mmCIF file of C-alpha atoms in Angstrom:
data_model
loop_
_atom_site.group_PDB
_atom_site.id
_atom_site.type_symbol
_atom_site.label_atom_id
_atom_site.label_comp_id
_atom_site.label_asym_id
_atom_site.label_seq_id
_atom_site.Cartn_x
_atom_site.Cartn_y
_atom_site.Cartn_z
ATOM 1 C CA UNK M 1 0.000 0.000 0.000
ATOM 2 C CA UNK M 2 2.553 2.536 -1.163
ATOM 3 C CA UNK M 3 1.836 6.263 -1.406
ATOM 4 C CA UNK M 4 -1.397 6.156 0.603
ATOM 5 C CA UNK M 5 -1.497 9.887 1.364
ATOM 6 C CA UNK M 6 -3.582 10.669 -1.696
ATOM 7 C CA UNK M 7 -6.129 7.839 -1.136
ATOM 8 C CA UNK M 8 -6.439 8.869 2.511
ATOM 9 C CA UNK M 9 -7.100 12.484 1.493
ATOM 10 C CA UNK M 10 -9.718 11.275 -0.986
ATOM 11 C CA UNK M 11 -11.212 9.022 1.687
ATOM 12 C CA UNK M 12 -11.403 11.994 4.060
ATOM 13 C CA UNK M 13 -13.251 14.043 1.440
ATOM 14 C CA UNK M 14 -15.616 11.095 0.909
ATOM 15 C CA UNK M 15 -16.391 10.938 4.651
ATOM 16 C CA UNK M 16 -17.080 14.671 4.785
ATOM 17 C CA UNK M 17 -19.422 14.402 1.804
ATOM 18 C CA UNK M 18 -21.215 11.545 3.607
ATOM 19 C CA UNK M 19 -21.870 13.858 6.571
ATOM 20 C CA UNK M 20 -19.561 12.134 9.035
ATOM 21 C CA UNK M 21 -18.743 14.164 12.150
ATOM 22 C CA UNK M 22 -15.258 15.730 12.520
ATOM 23 C CA UNK M 23 -14.520 13.374 15.421
ATOM 24 C CA UNK M 24 -15.382 10.284 13.370
ATOM 25 C CA UNK M 25 -13.306 11.505 10.430
ATOM 26 C CA UNK M 26 -10.323 12.157 12.700
ATOM 27 C CA UNK M 27 -10.598 8.665 14.184
ATOM 28 C CA UNK M 28 -10.854 6.985 10.769
ATOM 29 C CA UNK M 29 -7.805 8.906 9.563
ATOM 30 C CA UNK M 30 -5.839 7.879 12.641
ATOM 31 C CA UNK M 31 -6.725 4.187 12.294
ATOM 32 C CA UNK M 32 -6.045 4.048 8.545
ATOM 33 C CA UNK M 33 -2.707 5.826 8.927
ATOM 34 C CA UNK M 34 -1.711 3.430 11.730
ATOM 35 C CA UNK M 35 -2.435 0.488 9.424
ATOM 36 C CA UNK M 36 -0.541 2.142 6.578
ATOM 37 C CA UNK M 37 2.522 2.736 8.768
ATOM 38 C CA UNK M 38 2.465 -0.891 9.923
ATOM 39 C CA UNK M 39 2.003 -2.194 6.375
ATOM 40 C CA UNK M 40 4.972 -0.157 5.069
ATOM 41 C CA UNK M 41 6.233 -1.760 1.843
ATOM 42 C CA UNK M 42 4.112 -4.912 2.073
ATOM 43 C CA UNK M 43 1.436 -5.463 -0.542
ATOM 44 C CA UNK M 44 -2.153 -4.942 0.498
ATOM 45 C CA UNK M 45 -3.789 -8.378 0.526
ATOM 46 C CA UNK M 46 -6.397 -10.202 2.558
ATOM 47 C CA UNK M 47 -3.509 -11.944 4.339
ATOM 48 C CA UNK M 48 -1.665 -8.756 5.343
ATOM 49 C CA UNK M 49 -4.932 -7.175 6.482
ATOM 50 C CA UNK M 50 -5.609 -10.219 8.694
ATOM 51 C CA UNK M 51 -2.048 -10.014 10.011
ATOM 52 C CA UNK M 52 -2.761 -6.435 11.105
ATOM 53 C CA UNK M 53 -5.734 -7.616 13.149
ATOM 54 C CA UNK M 54 -3.556 -10.301 14.770
ATOM 55 C CA UNK M 55 -0.886 -7.690 15.446
ATOM 56 C CA UNK M 56 -3.410 -5.529 17.321
ATOM 57 C CA UNK M 57 -4.507 -8.440 19.493
ATOM 58 C CA UNK M 58 -0.912 -9.439 20.256
ATOM 59 C CA UNK M 59 -0.154 -5.826 21.162
ATOM 60 C CA UNK M 60 -2.756 -6.003 23.927
ATOM 61 C CA UNK M 61 -5.603 -4.016 22.405
ATOM 62 C CA UNK M 62 -9.033 -4.845 23.814
ATOM 63 C CA UNK M 63 -11.407 -6.659 21.476
ATOM 64 C CA UNK M 64 -13.817 -3.712 21.326
ATOM 65 C CA UNK M 65 -10.933 -1.404 20.392
ATOM 66 C CA UNK M 66 -9.789 -3.800 17.664
ATOM 67 C CA UNK M 67 -13.310 -3.937 16.257
ATOM 68 C CA UNK M 68 -13.495 -0.152 16.277
ATOM 69 C CA UNK M 69 -10.262 0.046 14.281
ATOM 70 C CA UNK M 70 -11.430 -2.666 11.899
ATOM 71 C CA UNK M 71 -14.603 -0.685 11.257
ATOM 72 C CA UNK M 72 -12.552 2.273 10.046
ATOM 73 C CA UNK M 73 -10.286 0.055 7.964
ATOM 74 C CA UNK M 74 -13.149 -1.872 6.369
ATOM 75 C CA UNK M 75 -14.788 1.368 5.324
ATOM 76 C CA UNK M 76 -11.478 2.453 3.770
ATOM 77 C CA UNK M 77 -11.136 -0.859 1.915
ATOM 78 C CA UNK M 78 -14.649 -0.487 0.547
ATOM 79 C CA UNK M 79 -13.814 3.036 -0.604
ATOM 80 C CA UNK M 80 -10.754 1.638 -2.416
ATOM 81 C CA UNK M 81 -12.840 -1.083 -4.048
ATOM 82 C CA UNK M 82 -10.892 -3.726 -2.116
ATOM 83 C CA UNK M 83 -13.725 -5.667 -0.519
ATOM 84 C CA UNK M 84 -11.485 -8.725 -0.725
ATOM 85 C CA UNK M 85 -9.445 -7.258 2.156
ATOM 86 C CA UNK M 86 -12.358 -6.498 4.473
ATOM 87 C CA UNK M 87 -12.090 -8.274 7.818
ATOM 88 C CA UNK M 88 -14.746 -9.920 9.998
ATOM 89 C CA UNK M 89 -15.146 -8.390 13.438
ATOM 90 C CA UNK M 90 -14.139 -10.221 16.584
ATOM 91 C CA UNK M 91 -17.157 -11.764 18.262
ATOM 92 C CA UNK M 92 -17.595 -10.075 21.637
ATOM 93 C CA UNK M 93 -20.459 -10.810 23.992
ATOM 94 C CA UNK M 94 -22.189 -7.638 25.099
ATOM 95 C CA UNK M 95 -21.066 -6.605 28.581
ATOM 96 C CA UNK M 96 -23.728 -6.303 31.249
ATOM 97 C CA UNK M 97 -21.809 -3.735 33.272
ATOM 98 C CA UNK M 98 -19.468 -0.819 32.694
ATOM 99 C CA UNK M 99 -15.810 -0.500 33.693
ATOM 100 C CA UNK M 100 -15.812 1.447 37.003
ATOM 101 C CA UNK M 101 -12.390 2.905 36.142
ATOM 102 C CA UNK M 102 -14.110 4.945 33.419
ATOM 103 C CA UNK M 103 -17.275 5.856 35.341
ATOM 104 C CA UNK M 104 -17.618 9.559 36.138
ATOM 105 C CA UNK M 105 -19.897 10.236 39.111
ATOM 106 C CA UNK M 106 -22.016 13.315 39.669
ATOM 107 C CA UNK M 107 -19.864 14.228 42.671
ATOM 108 C CA UNK M 108 -16.689 14.047 40.563
ATOM 109 C CA UNK M 109 -18.350 16.172 37.894
ATOM 110 C CA UNK M 110 -19.103 18.816 40.522
ATOM 111 C CA UNK M 111 -15.482 18.755 41.676
ATOM 112 C CA UNK M 112 -14.332 19.294 38.083
ATOM 113 C CA UNK M 113 -16.604 22.333 37.777
ATOM 114 C CA UNK M 114 -15.322 23.757 41.066
ATOM 115 C CA UNK M 115 -11.712 23.198 39.976
ATOM 116 C CA UNK M 116 -12.325 24.939 36.647
ATOM 117 C CA UNK M 117 -14.000 27.931 38.283
ATOM 118 C CA UNK M 118 -11.356 28.071 40.999
ATOM 119 C CA UNK M 119 -8.613 28.368 38.385
ATOM 120 C CA UNK M 120 -10.457 31.008 36.371
ATOM 121 C CA UNK M 121 -11.448 28.674 33.529
ATOM 122 C CA UNK M 122 -14.961 30.038 33.135
ATOM 123 C CA UNK M 123 -15.290 28.891 29.527
ATOM 124 C CA UNK M 124 -14.322 25.310 30.345
ATOM 125 C CA UNK M 125 -16.696 25.123 33.314
ATOM 126 C CA UNK M 126 -19.611 26.432 31.240
ATOM 127 C CA UNK M 127 -18.727 24.123 28.350
ATOM 128 C CA UNK M 128 -18.796 21.078 30.636
ATOM 129 C CA UNK M 129 -22.113 22.212 32.129
ATOM 130 C CA UNK M 130 -23.539 22.613 28.629
ATOM 131 C CA UNK M 131 -22.595 19.085 27.524
ATOM 132 C CA UNK M 132 -23.638 17.496 30.811
ATOM 133 C CA UNK M 133 -26.991 19.305 31.110
ATOM 134 C CA UNK M 134 -28.083 18.680 27.504
ATOM 135 C CA UNK M 135 -26.396 15.395 26.528
ATOM 136 C CA UNK M 136 -24.987 16.801 23.293
ATOM 137 C CA UNK M 137 -21.842 15.436 21.663
ATOM 138 C CA UNK M 138 -18.707 17.540 21.839
ATOM 139 C CA UNK M 139 -18.919 17.898 18.046
ATOM 140 C CA UNK M 140 -22.362 19.493 18.508
ATOM 141 C CA UNK M 141 -21.108 22.394 20.638
ATOM 142 C CA UNK M 142 -21.042 24.573 17.522
ATOM 143 C CA UNK M 143 -24.838 24.600 17.604
ATOM 144 C CA UNK M 144 -24.832 26.279 21.016
ATOM 145 C CA UNK M 145 -25.187 29.826 19.758
ATOM 146 C CA UNK M 146 -26.424 33.172 21.061
ATOM 147 C CA UNK M 147 -29.622 32.565 19.128
ATOM 148 C CA UNK M 148 -30.066 29.142 20.780
ATOM 149 C CA UNK M 149 -29.446 30.593 24.249
ATOM 150 C CA UNK M 150 -32.054 33.304 23.653
ATOM 151 C CA UNK M 151 -34.690 30.912 22.303
ATOM 152 C CA UNK M 152 -34.010 28.128 24.796
ATOM 153 C CA UNK M 153 -33.466 25.480 22.131
ATOM 154 C CA UNK M 154 -30.823 24.415 19.652
ATOM 155 C CA UNK M 155 -31.262 22.727 16.292
ATOM 156 C CA UNK M 156 -28.609 20.026 15.861
ATOM 157 C CA UNK M 157 -27.687 18.964 12.334
ATOM 158 C CA UNK M 158 -25.469 15.896 12.188
ATOM 159 C CA UNK M 159 -25.140 12.725 10.119
ATOM 160 C CA UNK M 160 -27.955 13.803 7.823
ATOM 161 C CA UNK M 161 -30.383 14.151 10.741
ATOM 162 C CA UNK M 162 -31.883 17.183 12.430
ATOM 163 C CA UNK M 163 -33.051 17.199 16.038
ATOM 164 C CA UNK M 164 -34.074 19.982 18.376
ATOM 165 C CA UNK M 165 -32.848 19.976 21.967
ATOM 166 C CA UNK M 166 -34.124 22.134 24.809
ATOM 167 C CA UNK M 167 -31.669 24.113 26.917
ATOM 168 C CA UNK M 168 -32.298 24.487 30.671
ATOM 169 C CA UNK M 169 -33.376 28.041 31.554
ATOM 170 C CA UNK M 170 -30.521 28.484 34.037
ATOM 171 C CA UNK M 171 -28.013 27.351 31.409
ATOM 172 C CA UNK M 172 -29.454 29.855 28.901
ATOM 173 C CA UNK M 173 -28.939 32.701 31.365
ATOM 174 C CA UNK M 174 -25.350 31.639 32.025
ATOM 175 C CA UNK M 175 -24.626 31.268 28.305
ATOM 176 C CA UNK M 176 -26.001 34.724 27.523
ATOM 177 C CA UNK M 177 -24.072 36.293 30.393
ATOM 178 C CA UNK M 178 -20.844 34.654 29.197
ATOM 179 C CA UNK M 179 -21.478 35.646 25.562
ATOM 180 C CA UNK M 180 -22.107 39.257 26.583
ATOM 181 C CA UNK M 181 -18.862 39.282 28.559
ATOM 182 C CA UNK M 182 -17.024 37.946 25.492
ATOM 183 C CA UNK M 183 -18.849 40.466 23.260
ATOM 184 C CA UNK M 184 -20.347 37.662 21.192
ATOM 185 C CA UNK M 185 -23.417 39.182 19.560
ATOM 186 C CA UNK M 186 -24.430 36.179 17.452
ATOM 187 C CA UNK M 187 -23.277 32.741 16.379
ATOM 188 C CA UNK M 188 -21.205 30.200 18.301
ATOM 189 C CA UNK M 189 -20.554 30.888 21.955
ATOM 190 C CA UNK M 190 -17.593 28.597 22.641
ATOM 191 C CA UNK M 191 -14.696 30.114 20.726
ATOM 192 C CA UNK M 192 -10.960 30.584 21.166
ATOM 193 C CA UNK M 193 -9.455 34.032 21.790
ATOM 194 C CA UNK M 194 -8.973 34.319 18.037
ATOM 195 C CA UNK M 195 -12.640 33.619 17.387
ATOM 196 C CA UNK M 196 -12.133 30.088 16.063
ATOM 197 C CA UNK M 197 -14.241 27.096 17.192
ATOM 198 C CA UNK M 198 -12.714 25.032 19.994
ATOM 199 C CA UNK M 199 -11.203 21.779 18.762
ATOM 200 C CA UNK M 200 -12.012 18.428 20.317
ATOM 201 C CA UNK M 201 -8.313 18.031 21.165
ATOM 202 C CA UNK M 202 -8.171 21.336 23.039
ATOM 203 C CA UNK M 203 -11.286 20.529 25.053
ATOM 204 C CA UNK M 204 -9.878 17.084 25.890
ATOM 205 C CA UNK M 205 -6.561 18.560 27.006
ATOM 206 C CA UNK M 206 -8.150 21.246 29.182
ATOM 207 C CA UNK M 207 -10.371 18.662 30.901
ATOM 208 C CA UNK M 208 -7.433 16.341 31.556
ATOM 209 C CA UNK M 209 -5.485 19.203 33.126
ATOM 210 C CA UNK M 210 -8.289 19.651 35.673
ATOM 211 C CA UNK M 211 -7.960 16.125 37.047
ATOM 212 C CA UNK M 212 -5.177 16.725 39.559
ATOM 213 C CA UNK M 213 -6.784 19.871 41.000
ATOM 214 C CA UNK M 214 -10.179 18.169 41.195
ATOM 215 C CA UNK M 215 -8.836 14.904 42.597
ATOM 216 C CA UNK M 216 -10.465 12.847 39.833
ATOM 217 C CA UNK M 217 -8.813 9.965 37.984
ATOM 218 C CA UNK M 218 -7.878 11.031 34.417
ATOM 219 C CA UNK M 219 -9.346 7.779 33.031
ATOM 220 C CA UNK M 220 -12.803 9.069 34.017
ATOM 221 C CA UNK M 221 -12.448 12.514 32.465
ATOM 222 C CA UNK M 222 -13.209 13.069 28.786
ATOM 223 C CA UNK M 223 -16.016 14.957 27.004
ATOM 224 C CA UNK M 224 -18.075 11.901 26.053
ATOM 225 C CA UNK M 225 -18.306 10.841 29.704
ATOM 226 C CA UNK M 226 -20.304 14.006 30.397
ATOM 227 C CA UNK M 227 -22.827 12.766 27.831
ATOM 228 C CA UNK M 228 -22.904 9.401 29.619
ATOM 229 C CA UNK M 229 -23.520 11.123 32.952
ATOM 230 C CA UNK M 230 -26.409 13.095 31.457
ATOM 231 C CA UNK M 231 -27.921 9.861 30.117
ATOM 232 C CA UNK M 232 -27.807 8.034 33.462
ATOM 233 C CA UNK M 233 -29.223 10.989 35.432
ATOM 234 C CA UNK M 234 -31.927 11.653 32.817
ATOM 235 C CA UNK M 235 -33.006 8.011 32.766
ATOM 236 C CA UNK M 236 -33.194 7.800 36.568
ATOM 237 C CA UNK M 237 -35.495 10.839 36.489
ATOM 238 C CA UNK M 238 -37.904 9.730 33.741
ATOM 239 C CA UNK M 239 -37.334 5.965 33.160
ATOM 240 C CA UNK M 240 -38.135 6.466 29.465
ATOM 241 C CA UNK M 241 -35.419 4.968 27.259
ATOM 242 C CA UNK M 242 -37.210 5.906 24.006
ATOM 243 C CA UNK M 243 -37.354 9.567 25.029
ATOM 244 C CA UNK M 244 -33.706 9.421 26.079
ATOM 245 C CA UNK M 245 -32.744 7.944 22.696
ATOM 246 C CA UNK M 246 -34.486 10.861 20.979
ATOM 247 C CA UNK M 247 -32.721 13.417 23.172
ATOM 248 C CA UNK M 248 -29.311 11.824 22.543
ATOM 249 C CA UNK M 249 -29.941 11.520 18.800
ATOM 250 C CA UNK M 250 -29.720 7.729 18.676
ATOM 251 C CA UNK M 251 -31.374 5.867 15.808
ATOM 252 C CA UNK M 252 -31.747 2.760 17.950
ATOM 253 C CA UNK M 253 -32.473 2.260 21.652
ATOM 254 C CA UNK M 254 -29.864 -0.521 21.551
ATOM 255 C CA UNK M 255 -27.227 2.216 21.383
ATOM 256 C CA UNK M 256 -28.900 4.037 24.271
ATOM 257 C CA UNK M 257 -28.809 0.885 26.426
ATOM 258 C CA UNK M 258 -25.008 0.990 26.331
ATOM 259 C CA UNK M 259 -25.175 4.348 28.104
ATOM 260 C CA UNK M 260 -27.277 2.868 30.893
ATOM 261 C CA UNK M 261 -25.046 -0.020 31.927
ATOM 262 C CA UNK M 262 -24.372 -0.089 35.658
ATOM 263 C CA UNK M 263 -20.869 -0.429 37.082
ATOM 264 C CA UNK M 264 -19.453 -3.812 38.061
ATOM 265 C CA UNK M 265 -19.914 -2.955 41.749
ATOM 266 C CA UNK M 266 -23.603 -2.153 41.235
ATOM 267 C CA UNK M 267 -24.041 -5.322 39.200
ATOM 268 C CA UNK M 268 -22.486 -7.389 42.022
ATOM 269 C CA UNK M 269 -24.897 -5.814 44.558
ATOM 270 C CA UNK M 270 -27.835 -6.739 42.331
ATOM 271 C CA UNK M 271 -26.614 -10.339 42.240
ATOM 272 C CA UNK M 272 -26.252 -10.404 46.042
ATOM 273 C CA UNK M 273 -29.822 -9.149 46.462
ATOM 274 C CA UNK M 274 -31.120 -12.181 44.572
ATOM 275 C CA UNK M 275 -30.398 -14.261 47.673
ATOM 276 C CA UNK M 276 -29.532 -17.377 45.685
ATOM 277 C CA UNK M 277 -26.412 -18.253 47.672
ATOM 278 C CA UNK M 278 -27.237 -19.726 51.094
#
């Protein structure tokens, strides 16, 4: 697979035209480039593609991570017209509980907000509140505008779908106050000093830097975990998974169920309450 830069650029343009989110495109690029670097001067064949999958497993990657990388690679192979190289996914039984090492609690979320405010990071604190109180994806922050804050709702356009989300009244007031302070009259609220949209990487880095001051494990702190926290709190309040799926923008409630998995500790307590061991 020599000289893959041009095909990867073309693949990127294809993903953009298909309406893929910036985060998805970045991930696909990363996975395809990793495969390309590993392949080096070898010919692209079904055998070398399978060897890449074996290499990932031997390197200690989790099965779900391998499948995620294979998904990106298979889409690239299809784009190239090389369906002969597409790889079957590893068969993984769906987990019934979530890894507690990656579970962000409401108390930890509050500590992160306090740490951000305490260090003068008003934008970061408000950004985290916005994601966590609405359940939006980090890539959807661009739809949080002055107009949305004034009307109390934002229209999200992503992956060829449009959905309207409601913004809590208190959040709207805070967003408008922040925008006024930043002299943002219209358009996106979360911008850099130069007026450019915040990148996913910058948001990730700023959140990770909060961990030590907040006393929260870095493995629990990343933008998507705020969306998970919203989902669990929302579901506990209304017990309506279909409504939650609509709010999150999921096409299937099966995706939403993943967000509602309990931790291993909670799962163990549920088993103990069955009283089947005498």
